[in-house]
PDB file of C-alpha atoms and ligand atoms in Angstrom:
ATOM      1  CA  MET O 142       0.027  -0.026   0.037  1.00 96.00           C
ATOM      2  CA  ARG O 143       1.515   3.359  -0.998  1.00 97.00           C
ATOM      3  CA  VAL O 144       1.062   6.270   1.391  1.00 98.00           C
ATOM      4  CA  ILE O 145       2.485   9.650   2.100  1.00 98.00           C
ATOM      5  CA  ASP O 146       2.528  11.005   5.561  1.00 98.00           C
ATOM      6  CA  SER O 147       2.490  14.624   6.534  1.00 98.00           C
ATOM      7  CA  HIS O 148       1.764  16.572   9.789  1.00 98.00           C
ATOM      8  CA  THR O 149      -0.326  19.524  10.176  1.00 98.00           C
ATOM      9  CA  GLY O 150       0.811  21.563  13.358  1.00 98.00           C
ATOM     10  CA  GLY O 151       2.083  18.116  14.566  1.00 98.00           C
ATOM     11  CA  MET O 152      -1.128  15.938  13.740  1.00 98.00           C
ATOM     12  CA  PRO O 153      -0.315  13.243  11.316  1.00 98.00           C
ATOM     13  CA  THR O 154      -2.257  12.680   8.245  1.00 98.00           C
ATOM     14  CA  ARG O 155      -1.534   9.443   6.057  1.00 98.00           C
ATOM     15  CA  VAL O 156      -2.843   9.936   2.347  1.00 98.00           C
ATOM     16  CA  ILE O 157      -3.466   6.377   0.899  1.00 98.00           C
ATOM     17  CA  LEU O 158      -2.597   6.511  -2.802  1.00 96.00           C
ATOM     18  CA  GLU O 159      -2.838   2.650  -3.768  1.00 94.00           C
ATOM     19  CA  GLY O 160      -3.651  -0.478  -2.253  1.00 93.00           C
ATOM     20  CA  ALA O 161      -7.000   0.290  -0.516  1.00 95.00           C
ATOM     21  CA  PRO O 162     -10.300  -1.717  -0.835  1.00 95.00           C
ATOM     22  CA  ASP O 163     -12.373  -0.895  -3.866  1.00 95.00           C
ATOM     23  CA  LEU O 164     -15.459   1.298  -2.598  1.00 97.00           C
ATOM     24  CA  GLY O 165     -17.353   1.310  -5.863  1.00 95.00           C
ATOM     25  CA  SER O 166     -18.666   4.525  -7.459  1.00 93.00           C
ATOM     26  CA  GLY O 167     -21.496   5.620  -5.317  1.00 97.00           C
ATOM     27  CA  THR O 168     -21.671   9.042  -3.496  1.00 98.00           C
ATOM     28  CA  LEU O 169     -18.751   9.871  -1.156  1.00 98.00           C
ATOM     29  CA  ALA O 170     -21.075   9.247   1.818  1.00 98.00           C
ATOM     30  CA  GLU O 171     -22.079   5.939   0.460  1.00 98.00           C
ATOM     31  CA  ARG O 172     -18.464   5.005  -0.005  1.00 98.00           C
ATOM     32  CA  ALA O 173     -17.754   6.207   3.536  1.00 98.00           C
ATOM     33  CA  ASP O 174     -20.269   4.111   4.888  1.00 97.00           C
ATOM     34  CA  LEU O 175     -19.181   1.064   2.997  1.00 97.00           C
ATOM     35  CA  LEU O 176     -15.618   1.822   4.437  1.00 97.00           C
ATOM     36  CA  ALA O 177     -17.130   1.913   7.952  1.00 96.00           C
ATOM     37  CA  SER O 178     -19.187  -1.233   7.704  1.00 96.00           C
ATOM     38  CA  GLU O 179     -17.202  -3.515   5.647  1.00 96.00           C
ATOM     39  CA  HIS O 180     -13.630  -2.507   5.933  1.00 96.00           C
ATOM     40  CA  ARG O 181     -12.896  -1.913   9.688  1.00 93.00           C
ATOM     41  CA  ALA O 182      -9.855  -4.223   9.564  1.00 93.00           C
ATOM     42  CA  PHE O 183      -8.438  -2.250   6.888  1.00 94.00           C
ATOM     43  CA  TYR O 184      -8.474   1.038   8.444  1.00 92.00           C
ATOM     44  CA  LYS O 185      -7.324  -0.261  11.730  1.00 94.00           C
ATOM     45  CA  SER O 186      -4.345  -1.912  10.189  1.00 96.00           C
ATOM     46  CA  VAL O 187      -3.213   1.339   8.593  1.00 97.00           C
ATOM     47  CA  MET O 188      -3.818   3.664  11.559  1.00 97.00           C
ATOM     48  CA  LEU O 189      -2.766   1.472  14.659  1.00 97.00           C
ATOM     49  CA  GLU O 190       0.686   0.643  15.775  1.00 97.00           C
ATOM     50  CA  PRO O 191       3.061  -0.741  14.460  1.00 98.00           C
ATOM     51  CA  ARG O 192       2.419   0.766  11.274  1.00 98.00           C
ATOM     52  CA  GLY O 193       0.539   3.703  12.464  1.00 97.00           C
ATOM     53  CA  GLN O 194       0.903   5.968  15.313  1.00 96.00           C
ATOM     54  CA  PRO O 195      -1.431   7.737  17.771  1.00 94.00           C
ATOM     55  CA  GLY O 196      -3.489  10.655  16.464  1.00 96.00           C
ATOM     56  CA  LEU O 197      -2.836   9.353  12.913  1.00 97.00           C
ATOM     57  CA  VAL O 198      -5.788  10.159  10.562  1.00 98.00           C
ATOM     58  CA  GLY O 199      -5.915   8.377   7.056  1.00 98.00           C
ATOM     59  CA  ALA O 200      -7.065  10.132   4.021  1.00 98.00           C
ATOM     60  CA  LEU O 201      -8.136   7.672   1.351  1.00 98.00           C
ATOM     61  CA  LEU O 202      -8.124   9.163  -2.085  1.00 97.00           C
ATOM     62  CA  VAL O 203     -11.168   8.082  -4.326  1.00 97.00           C
ATOM     63  CA  PRO O 204     -12.416   9.487  -7.506  1.00 96.00           C
ATOM     64  CA  PRO O 205     -14.746  12.429  -6.991  1.00 97.00           C
ATOM     65  CA  VAL O 206     -18.218  12.464  -8.110  1.00 97.00           C
ATOM     66  CA  ALA O 207     -18.206  16.368  -8.658  1.00 97.00           C
ATOM     67  CA  LYS O 208     -16.367  16.959 -12.069  1.00 95.00           C
ATOM     68  CA  ASP O 209     -14.948  20.184 -10.689  1.00 97.00           C
ATOM     69  CA  CYS O 210     -13.016  18.671  -7.822  1.00 98.00           C
ATOM     70  CA  VAL O 211      -9.357  17.814  -7.886  1.00 98.00           C
ATOM     71  CA  ALA O 212      -9.787  14.874  -5.534  1.00 97.00           C
ATOM     72  CA  GLY O 213     -12.372  12.902  -3.407  1.00 98.00           C
ATOM     73  CA  VAL O 214     -11.371  11.742  -0.006  1.00 98.00           C
ATOM     74  CA  ILE O 215     -12.734   9.762   3.079  1.00 98.00           C
ATOM     75  CA  TYR O 216     -11.006  10.425   6.270  1.00 98.00           C
ATOM     76  CA  PHE O 217     -10.765   7.977   9.124  1.00 97.00           C
ATOM     77  CA  ASP O 218      -8.949   7.510  12.216  1.00 95.00           C
ATOM     78  CA  ALA O 219      -8.250   4.237  14.290  1.00 94.00           C
ATOM     79  CA  ASP O 220     -11.731   3.932  15.514  1.00 92.00           C
ATOM     80  CA  ALA O 221     -14.105   5.679  13.244  1.00 93.00           C
ATOM     81  CA  VAL O 222     -14.649   7.010   9.605  1.00 96.00           C
ATOM     82  CA  LEU O 223     -15.005  10.955   9.665  1.00 97.00           C
ATOM     83  CA  GLY O 224     -17.312  13.181   7.876  1.00 96.00           C
ATOM     84  CA  MET O 225     -14.456  15.718   7.366  1.00 98.00           C
ATOM     85  CA  CYS O 226     -11.082  16.610   8.716  1.00 98.00           C
ATOM     86  CA  GLY O 227      -9.548  19.998   8.628  1.00 98.00           C
ATOM     87  CA  HIS O 228      -5.944  19.094   9.515  1.00 98.00           C
ATOM     88  CA  GLY O 229      -6.290  16.234   7.050  1.00 98.00           C
ATOM     89  CA  THR O 230      -7.347  18.629   4.267  1.00 98.00           C
ATOM     90  CA  ILE O 231      -4.371  20.740   4.756  1.00 98.00           C
ATOM     91  CA  GLY O 232      -2.089  17.671   4.852  1.00 98.00           C
ATOM     92  CA  LEU O 233      -3.914  16.535   1.661  1.00 98.00           C
ATOM     93  CA  ALA O 234      -3.503  19.698  -0.164  1.00 98.00           C
ATOM     94  CA  VAL O 235       0.310  19.869   0.682  1.00 98.00           C
ATOM     95  CA  THR O 236       0.575  16.133  -0.293  1.00 98.00           C
ATOM     96  CA  LEU O 237      -1.000  16.796  -3.668  1.00 98.00           C
ATOM     97  CA  ALA O 238       1.237  19.772  -4.319  1.00 98.00           C
ATOM     98  CA  HIS O 239       4.136  17.471  -3.360  1.00 98.00           C
ATOM     99  CA  LEU O 240       3.070  14.946  -6.022  1.00 97.00           C
ATOM    100  CA  GLY O 241       2.782  17.823  -8.435  1.00 97.00           C
ATOM    101  CA  ARG O 242      -0.947  17.107  -8.884  1.00 97.00           C
ATOM    102  CA  ILE O 243      -1.875  20.732  -7.934  1.00 98.00           C
ATOM    103  CA  LYS O 244      -0.367  24.020  -8.114  1.00 97.00           C
ATOM    104  CA  ALA O 245      -0.753  27.181  -6.014  1.00 98.00           C
ATOM    105  CA  GLY O 246      -4.270  28.560  -6.358  1.00 98.00           C
ATOM    106  CA  HIS O 247      -7.843  27.593  -5.583  1.00 98.00           C
ATOM    107  CA  HIS O 248      -8.904  23.901  -5.847  1.00 98.00           C
ATOM    108  CA  LYS O 249     -12.167  21.941  -4.723  1.00 98.00           C
ATOM    109  CA  ILE O 250     -12.218  18.558  -2.761  1.00 98.00           C
ATOM    110  CA  GLU O 251     -15.005  16.353  -2.220  1.00 98.00           C
ATOM    111  CA  THR O 252     -15.739  14.723   1.146  1.00 98.00           C
ATOM    112  CA  PRO O 253     -18.607  12.596   2.433  1.00 98.00           C
ATOM    113  CA  VAL O 254     -20.097  15.838   4.018  1.00 98.00           C
ATOM    114  CA  GLY O 255     -19.766  17.852   0.828  1.00 98.00           C
ATOM    115  CA  VAL O 256     -17.275  19.873  -1.227  1.00 98.00           C
ATOM    116  CA  VAL O 257     -14.659  22.014   0.429  1.00 98.00           C
ATOM    117  CA  ALA O 258     -12.569  24.569  -1.221  1.00 98.00           C
ATOM    118  CA  ILE O 259      -8.612  24.863  -0.461  1.00 98.00           C
ATOM    119  CA  ASP O 260      -6.318  27.727  -1.335  1.00 98.00           C
ATOM    120  CA  LEU O 261      -2.848  26.609  -1.631  1.00 98.00           C
ATOM    121  CA  SER O 262      -0.616  29.674  -0.876  1.00 98.00           C
ATOM    122  CA  ASP O 263       2.870  28.107  -1.085  1.00 96.00           C
ATOM    123  CA  ASP O 264       4.103  24.640  -0.677  1.00 95.00           C
ATOM    124  CA  ASN O 265       3.056  24.381   2.961  1.00 98.00           C
ATOM    125  CA  THR O 266       0.388  26.915   3.806  1.00 98.00           C
ATOM    126  CA  VAL O 267      -3.305  26.172   3.123  1.00 98.00           C
ATOM    127  CA  THR O 268      -6.627  27.755   3.731  1.00 98.00           C
ATOM    128  CA  VAL O 269      -9.629  25.438   3.916  1.00 98.00           C
ATOM    129  CA  ILE O 270     -13.222  26.707   3.415  1.00 98.00           C
ATOM    130  CA  ASN O 271     -15.180  24.218   5.196  1.00 98.00           C
ATOM    131  CA  VAL O 272     -18.727  23.006   4.762  1.00 98.00           C
ATOM    132  CA  GLU O 273     -21.379  25.268   6.366  1.00 98.00           C
ATOM    133  CA  SER O 274     -20.983  24.715  10.090  1.00 98.00           C
ATOM    134  CA  ARG O 275     -23.599  25.483  12.863  1.00 98.00           C
ATOM    135  CA  ARG O 276     -24.245  25.711  16.616  1.00 98.00           C
ATOM    136  CA  VAL O 277     -27.027  23.248  17.464  1.00 96.00           C
ATOM    137  CA  ARG O 278     -27.460  23.666  21.238  1.00 96.00           C
ATOM    138  CA  LYS O 279     -26.240  26.307  23.732  1.00 97.00           C
ATOM    139  CA  ASP O 280     -25.467  25.851  27.201  1.00 97.00           C
ATOM    140  CA  ALA O 281     -26.429  22.178  27.506  1.00 97.00           C
ATOM    141  CA  SER O 282     -25.716  20.731  30.877  1.00 97.00           C
ATOM    142  CA  VAL O 283     -24.834  17.133  31.699  1.00 97.00           C
ATOM    143  CA  ASP O 284     -23.648  15.259  34.789  1.00 97.00           C
ATOM    144  CA  VAL O 285     -20.267  13.730  34.258  1.00 97.00           C
ATOM    145  CA  ALA O 286     -18.669  11.152  36.663  1.00 91.00           C
ATOM    146  CA  GLY O 287     -15.769  12.713  38.465  1.00 92.00           C
ATOM    147  CA  LEU O 288     -16.409  16.314  37.103  1.00 95.00           C
ATOM    148  CA  GLY O 289     -19.998  17.277  38.202  1.00 96.00           C
ATOM    149  CA  THR O 290     -22.255  19.409  36.014  1.00 97.00           C
ATOM    150  CA  VAL O 291     -20.488  20.308  32.695  1.00 98.00           C
ATOM    151  CA  THR O 292     -22.135  22.821  30.449  1.00 98.00           C
ATOM    152  CA  GLY O 293     -21.230  23.143  26.621  1.00 98.00           C
ATOM    153  CA  ASP O 294     -22.421  24.036  23.225  1.00 97.00           C
ATOM    154  CA  VAL O 295     -23.151  21.161  20.610  1.00 98.00           C
ATOM    155  CA  GLY O 296     -21.710  22.186  17.243  1.00 98.00           C
ATOM    156  CA  TYR O 297     -21.321  20.737  13.835  1.00 98.00           C
ATOM    157  CA  GLY O 298     -18.192  21.344  11.565  1.00 98.00           C
ATOM    158  CA  GLY O 299     -18.251  18.378   9.434  1.00 98.00           C
ATOM    159  CA  ASN O 300     -18.208  16.183  12.571  1.00 97.00           C
ATOM    160  CA  TRP O 301     -20.132  16.470  15.884  1.00 98.00           C
ATOM    161  CA  PHE O 302     -18.672  18.471  18.750  1.00 98.00           C
ATOM    162  CA  PHE O 303     -19.493  18.990  22.327  1.00 98.00           C
ATOM    163  CA  ILE O 304     -17.565  22.276  23.166  1.00 98.00           C
ATOM    164  CA  VAL O 305     -16.854  23.337  26.817  1.00 98.00           C
ATOM    165  CA  ASP O 306     -15.672  26.845  27.307  1.00 97.00           C
ATOM    166  CA  PRO O 307     -14.096  27.473  29.778  1.00 97.00           C
ATOM    167  CA  SER O 308     -12.309  23.864  30.116  1.00 97.00           C
ATOM    168  CA  PRO O 309     -13.008  22.224  33.562  1.00 96.00           C
ATOM    169  CA  ILE O 310      -9.097  21.479  33.509  1.00 97.00           C
ATOM    170  CA  PRO O 311      -6.372  23.989  32.479  1.00 98.00           C
ATOM    171  CA  VAL O 312      -5.316  23.355  28.824  1.00 98.00           C
ATOM    172  CA  THR O 313      -1.754  22.690  29.167  1.00 98.00           C
ATOM    173  CA  THR O 314       0.538  19.896  27.880  1.00 98.00           C
ATOM    174  CA  SER O 315       1.146  18.673  31.535  1.00 98.00           C
ATOM    175  CA  ASN O 316      -2.617  18.014  31.783  1.00 98.00           C
ATOM    176  CA  ILE O 317      -2.999  16.028  28.667  1.00 98.00           C
ATOM    177  CA  ARG O 318      -3.642  12.688  30.341  1.00 98.00           C
ATOM    178  CA  ASP O 319      -6.360  14.319  32.656  1.00 98.00           C
ATOM    179  CA  LEU O 320      -7.873  16.340  29.866  1.00 98.00           C
ATOM    180  CA  THR O 321      -8.179  13.073  27.786  1.00 98.00           C
ATOM    181  CA  ASP O 322      -9.733  11.187  30.619  1.00 98.00           C
ATOM    182  CA  ALA O 323     -12.208  14.001  31.435  1.00 98.00           C
ATOM    183  CA  ALA O 324     -13.171  14.429  27.726  1.00 98.00           C
ATOM    184  CA  ILE O 325     -13.812  10.802  27.382  1.00 98.00           C
ATOM    185  CA  ALA O 326     -16.152  10.866  30.501  1.00 98.00           C
ATOM    186  CA  VAL O 327     -17.899  14.052  28.830  1.00 98.00           C
ATOM    187  CA  ARG O 328     -18.384  12.300  25.587  1.00 98.00           C
ATOM    188  CA  LYS O 329     -19.799   9.212  27.406  1.00 98.00           C
ATOM    189  CA  ALA O 330     -22.273  11.283  29.489  1.00 98.00           C
ATOM    190  CA  VAL O 331     -23.502  13.496  26.510  1.00 98.00           C
ATOM    191  CA  ASN O 332     -24.064  10.639  24.374  1.00 98.00           C
ATOM    192  CA  PHE O 333     -25.718   8.634  27.199  1.00 97.00           C
ATOM    193  CA  VAL O 334     -28.473  11.508  27.652  1.00 96.00           C
ATOM    194  CA  GLY O 335     -28.544  11.940  23.793  1.00 95.00           C
ATOM    195  CA  LEU O 336     -27.127  15.456  23.561  1.00 94.00           C
ATOM    196  CA  GLY O 337     -26.010  15.209  19.866  1.00 94.00           C
ATOM    197  CA  GLY O 338     -27.139  16.455  16.537  1.00 94.00           C
ATOM    198  CA  GLU O 339     -30.555  17.331  15.464  1.00 93.00           C
ATOM    199  CA  ASN O 340     -31.243  13.867  13.959  1.00 95.00           C
ATOM    200  CA  GLY O 341     -29.626  11.964  17.014  1.00 94.00           C
ATOM    201  CA  GLU O 342     -26.131  12.029  15.599  1.00 96.00           C
ATOM    202  CA  PRO O 343     -23.708  11.166  18.450  1.00 97.00           C
ATOM    203  CA  ILE O 344     -20.907  13.408  19.584  1.00 98.00           C
ATOM    204  CA  ASP O 345     -17.706  12.177  18.301  1.00 96.00           C
ATOM    205  CA  HIS O 346     -15.290  14.845  19.508  1.00 98.00           C
ATOM    206  CA  VAL O 347     -14.984  17.008  22.741  1.00 98.00           C
ATOM    207  CA  VAL O 348     -13.402  20.372  22.881  1.00 98.00           C
ATOM    208  CA  PHE O 349     -11.995  21.981  25.903  1.00 98.00           C
ATOM    209  CA  GLN O 350     -11.458  25.659  25.416  1.00 98.00           C
ATOM    210  CA  GLY O 351      -8.891  27.643  27.638  1.00 98.00           C
ATOM    211  CA  PRO O 352      -6.770  30.782  27.483  1.00 98.00           C
ATOM    212  CA  SER O 353      -3.447  31.096  25.692  1.00 97.00           C
ATOM    213  CA  ASP O 354      -0.375  32.386  27.407  1.00 96.00           C
ATOM    214  CA  ASP O 355       0.227  34.574  24.503  1.00 97.00           C
ATOM    215  CA  ALA O 356      -2.134  37.822  24.585  1.00 95.00           C
ATOM    216  CA  SER O 357      -2.094  37.839  20.877  1.00 96.00           C
ATOM    217  CA  ILE O 358      -3.758  34.428  20.490  1.00 98.00           C
ATOM    218  CA  HIS O 359      -7.529  34.225  20.961  1.00 97.00           C
ATOM    219  CA  SER O 360      -7.763  30.869  22.677  1.00 98.00           C
ATOM    220  CA  ARG O 361      -6.162  27.408  23.182  1.00 98.00           C
ATOM    221  CA  ASP O 362      -8.095  24.182  22.626  1.00 98.00           C
ATOM    222  CA  PHE O 363      -7.760  20.474  23.615  1.00 98.00           C
ATOM    223  CA  VAL O 364      -9.684  18.235  21.190  1.00 98.00           C
ATOM    224  CA  LEU O 365     -10.569  14.558  21.983  1.00 98.00           C
ATOM    225  CA  CYS O 366     -10.847  12.450  18.681  1.00 96.00           C
ATOM    226  CA  PRO O 367     -13.103   9.290  18.413  1.00 94.00           C
ATOM    227  CA  ASP O 368     -10.161   6.948  18.920  1.00 93.00           C
ATOM    228  CA  ASP O 369      -9.439   8.619  22.120  1.00 96.00           C
ATOM    229  CA  THR O 370      -6.257  10.458  21.012  1.00 97.00           C
ATOM    230  CA  TYR O 371      -5.953  14.023  21.165  1.00 98.00           C
ATOM    231  CA  ASP O 372      -5.639  16.458  18.279  1.00 98.00           C
ATOM    232  CA  ARG O 373      -2.014  17.873  17.982  1.00 98.00           C
ATOM    233  CA  SER O 374      -3.499  20.653  15.740  1.00 98.00           C
ATOM    234  CA  PRO O 375      -6.336  23.078  16.859  1.00 98.00           C
ATOM    235  CA  CYS O 376      -8.699  20.636  14.738  1.00 98.00           C
ATOM    236  CA  GLY O 377     -10.079  22.083  11.659  1.00 98.00           C
ATOM    237  CA  THR O 378     -13.850  20.875  12.007  1.00 98.00           C
ATOM    238  CA  GLY O 379     -13.692  21.443  15.881  1.00 98.00           C
ATOM    239  CA  SER O 380     -12.493  25.187  15.019  1.00 98.00           C
ATOM    240  CA  SER O 381     -15.458  25.292  12.496  1.00 98.00           C
ATOM    241  CA  ALA O 382     -17.899  24.319  14.956  1.00 98.00           C
ATOM    242  CA  ARG O 383     -16.385  26.704  17.511  1.00 98.00           C
ATOM    243  CA  LEU O 384     -16.596  29.610  14.977  1.00 98.00           C
ATOM    244  CA  ALA O 385     -20.302  28.755  14.593  1.00 98.00           C
ATOM    245  CA  CYS O 386     -20.650  28.870  18.404  1.00 98.00           C
ATOM    246  CA  LEU O 387     -18.766  32.089  18.606  1.00 97.00           C
ATOM    247  CA  ALA O 388     -20.742  33.777  15.841  1.00 98.00           C
ATOM    248  CA  ALA O 389     -24.139  32.409  17.421  1.00 97.00           C
ATOM    249  CA  ASN O 390     -23.081  33.619  20.904  1.00 94.00           C
ATOM    250  CA  GLY O 391     -22.191  37.230  19.364  1.00 96.00           C
ATOM    251  CA  ARG O 392     -18.647  36.828  20.353  1.00 96.00           C
ATOM    252  CA  LEU O 393     -17.031  37.045  16.724  1.00 98.00           C
ATOM    253  CA  LYS O 394     -18.050  39.115  13.795  1.00 98.00           C
ATOM    254  CA  ALA O 395     -18.044  37.842  10.131  1.00 98.00           C
ATOM    255  CA  GLY O 396     -14.694  38.543   8.523  1.00 98.00           C
ATOM    256  CA  GLU O 397     -12.782  39.102  11.984  1.00 98.00           C
ATOM    257  CA  GLU O 398      -9.797  36.984  12.018  1.00 98.00           C
ATOM    258  CA  ILE O 399      -8.644  35.118  15.330  1.00 98.00           C
ATOM    259  CA  VAL O 400      -5.781  32.795  16.026  1.00 98.00           C
ATOM    260  CA  GLN O 401      -6.477  29.669  17.981  1.00 98.00           C
ATOM    261  CA  GLU O 402      -3.579  27.351  19.159  1.00 98.00           C
ATOM    262  CA  SER O 403      -3.836  23.665  19.895  1.00 98.00           C
ATOM    263  CA  VAL O 404      -2.775  22.329  23.334  1.00 98.00           C
ATOM    264  CA  ILE O 405       0.811  21.761  22.052  1.00 98.00           C
ATOM    265  CA  GLY O 406       0.850  25.370  20.760  1.00 98.00           C
ATOM    266  CA  SER O 407       0.218  24.922  16.968  1.00 98.00           C
ATOM    267  CA  PRO O 408      -1.890  27.835  15.343  1.00 98.00           C
ATOM    268  CA  TYR O 409      -4.665  28.116  12.981  1.00 98.00           C
ATOM    269  CA  ARG O 410      -6.036  31.551  11.524  1.00 98.00           C
ATOM    270  CA  LEU O 411      -9.787  31.464  11.716  1.00 98.00           C
ATOM    271  CA  SER O 412     -12.504  33.454  10.375  1.00 98.00           C
ATOM    272  CA  TYR O 413     -15.967  33.106   8.874  1.00 98.00           C
ATOM    273  CA  GLN O 414     -18.550  34.237   6.448  1.00 98.00           C
ATOM    274  CA  PRO O 415     -22.293  33.975   7.090  1.00 98.00           C
ATOM    275  CA  GLY O 416     -23.714  30.670   5.461  1.00 98.00           C
ATOM    276  CA  PRO O 417     -26.819  30.361   3.308  1.00 98.00           C
ATOM    277  CA  LYS O 418     -28.544  28.268   5.847  1.00 97.00           C
ATOM    278  CA  GLY O 419     -27.925  30.510   8.909  1.00 97.00           C
ATOM    279  CA  GLY O 420     -24.725  28.984  10.000  1.00 98.00           C
ATOM    280  CA  VAL O 421     -21.223  29.983   8.932  1.00 98.00           C
ATOM    281  CA  ILE O 422     -18.739  29.179   6.179  1.00 98.00           C
ATOM    282  CA  PRO O 423     -15.387  28.673   8.096  1.00 98.00           C
ATOM    283  CA  SER O 424     -12.025  29.679   6.778  1.00 98.00           C
ATOM    284  CA  ILE O 425      -9.129  27.825   8.410  1.00 98.00           C
ATOM    285  CA  THR O 426      -5.490  28.508   7.664  1.00 98.00           C
ATOM    286  CA  GLY O 427      -2.562  26.335   8.760  1.00 98.00           C
ATOM    287  CA  GLN O 428       0.500  24.616   7.615  1.00 98.00           C
ATOM    288  CA  ALA O 429       1.464  21.137   6.933  1.00 98.00           C
ATOM    289  CA  PHE O 430       4.850  19.355   5.876  1.00 98.00           C
ATOM    290  CA  VAL O 431       5.458  15.997   4.100  1.00 98.00           C
ATOM    291  CA  MET O 432       7.247  13.437   6.336  1.00 98.00           C
ATOM    292  CA  ALA O 433       7.617  10.324   4.500  1.00 98.00           C
ATOM    293  CA  GLU O 434       6.794   8.423   1.289  1.00 98.00           C
ATOM    294  CA  SER O 435       6.312   4.843   2.054  1.00 97.00           C
ATOM    295  CA  THR O 436       5.045   1.300   1.029  1.00 98.00           C
ATOM    296  CA  LEU O 437       3.364  -0.342   3.861  1.00 98.00           C
ATOM    297  CA  VAL O 438       3.789  -4.162   3.736  1.00 97.00           C
ATOM    298  CA  PHE O 439       1.099  -6.564   5.260  1.00 96.00           C
ATOM    299  CA  GLY O 440       2.767  -9.855   5.382  1.00 96.00           C
ATOM    300  CA  PRO O 441       0.588 -12.763   5.677  1.00 95.00           C
ATOM    301  CA  LEU O 442       2.799 -14.373   8.277  1.00 97.00           C
ATOM    302  CA  ASP O 443       2.915 -11.119  10.404  1.00 97.00           C
ATOM    303  CA  PRO O 444       0.831 -11.740  13.621  1.00 96.00           C
ATOM    304  CA  LEU O 445       0.266  -8.035  13.902  1.00 97.00           C
ATOM    305  CA  ARG O 446      -0.631  -7.170  10.297  1.00 95.00           C
ATOM    306  CA  ASN O 447      -3.979  -5.906  11.743  1.00 95.00           C
ATOM    307  CA  GLY O 448      -2.427  -3.575  14.124  1.00 96.00           C
ATOM    308  CA  ILE O 449      -2.092  -3.612  17.980  1.00 96.00           C
ATOM    309  CA  GLU O 450      -5.596  -3.159  19.439  1.00 89.00           C
ATOM    310  CA  ILE O 451      -5.702  -2.928  23.183  1.00 83.00           C
TER     311      ILE O 451
HETATM  312  O1  PYC V 998      -8.750  18.759  12.004  1.00 60.56           O
HETATM  313  O2  PYC V 998     -10.793  18.346  11.645  1.00 60.56           O
HETATM  314  C1  PYC V 998      -9.900  18.024  12.150  1.00 60.56           C
HETATM  315  C2  PYC V 998      -9.675  16.715  12.747  1.00 60.56           C
HETATM  316  C3  PYC V 998     -10.573  15.753  13.076  1.00 60.56           C
HETATM  317  C4  PYC V 998      -9.958  14.786  13.812  1.00 60.56           C
HETATM  318  C5  PYC V 998      -8.686  14.845  13.734  1.00 60.56           C
HETATM  319  N1  PYC V 998      -8.378  16.206  13.215  1.00 60.56           N
END
């Protein structure tokens, strides 16, 4: 299987060029459902150690349905197929440029949740114009084991987020273990009481917001991903949901730019324009770097060819 690995603010993306299962020629959403239901062993084998690493997101390149898109892509982590992935889209754009498949400028990419646009400014800097994002619930409270009552907003940014602002635990690298455990408990509690999307979609990511040490940076986030790893980048879809909440709560005007940093300090520049359905169209600018071009081998005698699942 031929792959290219990049990282976006420290968060890895593995673009799969060849060797993935054939998902047919349905819509991207149908192909994503097929990947989730029929090919769990495949995506685990590519994401989990020893071939993968914690936090890794896969980007499976597929032919797009929309003729004006340069690529179709289905994202997944070690646990779930994702609707969209912001850091993955920045990594994918830089990877396509590395392969010579796109040049600086404006391009479109099809995902299972819709077409997103990218602006490649140079070999490493990309702006993603995401799908329309929205706040779905404001100030929803839930009792969480070990934390007490936790209040947050439910937002959609291509995936489903429960956003807690301010974080119950300081958002610092020394607290990553505690933040992870707390976010897992919050996700379990909100899904137990059904605090998800309008049509019962479960929360797949939890965001804790805190202040940055740098006065020029708007905020710092910690984001828990479906596979219980944390996002090393500020999370593109999480930042999109957050922009929708900031807009709906009257805390950020259209066109105003802020910088948000991740728990490890990697930055995204963020802004939005009003969306046609009452939400926001997020703009996320970040940088990615190609790290490796590899061929993964899954030998039939390798007892760990499906990955280490603990
Ligand atoms: O950047 O949207 C994102 C993302 C989702 C999961 C990991 N990163």
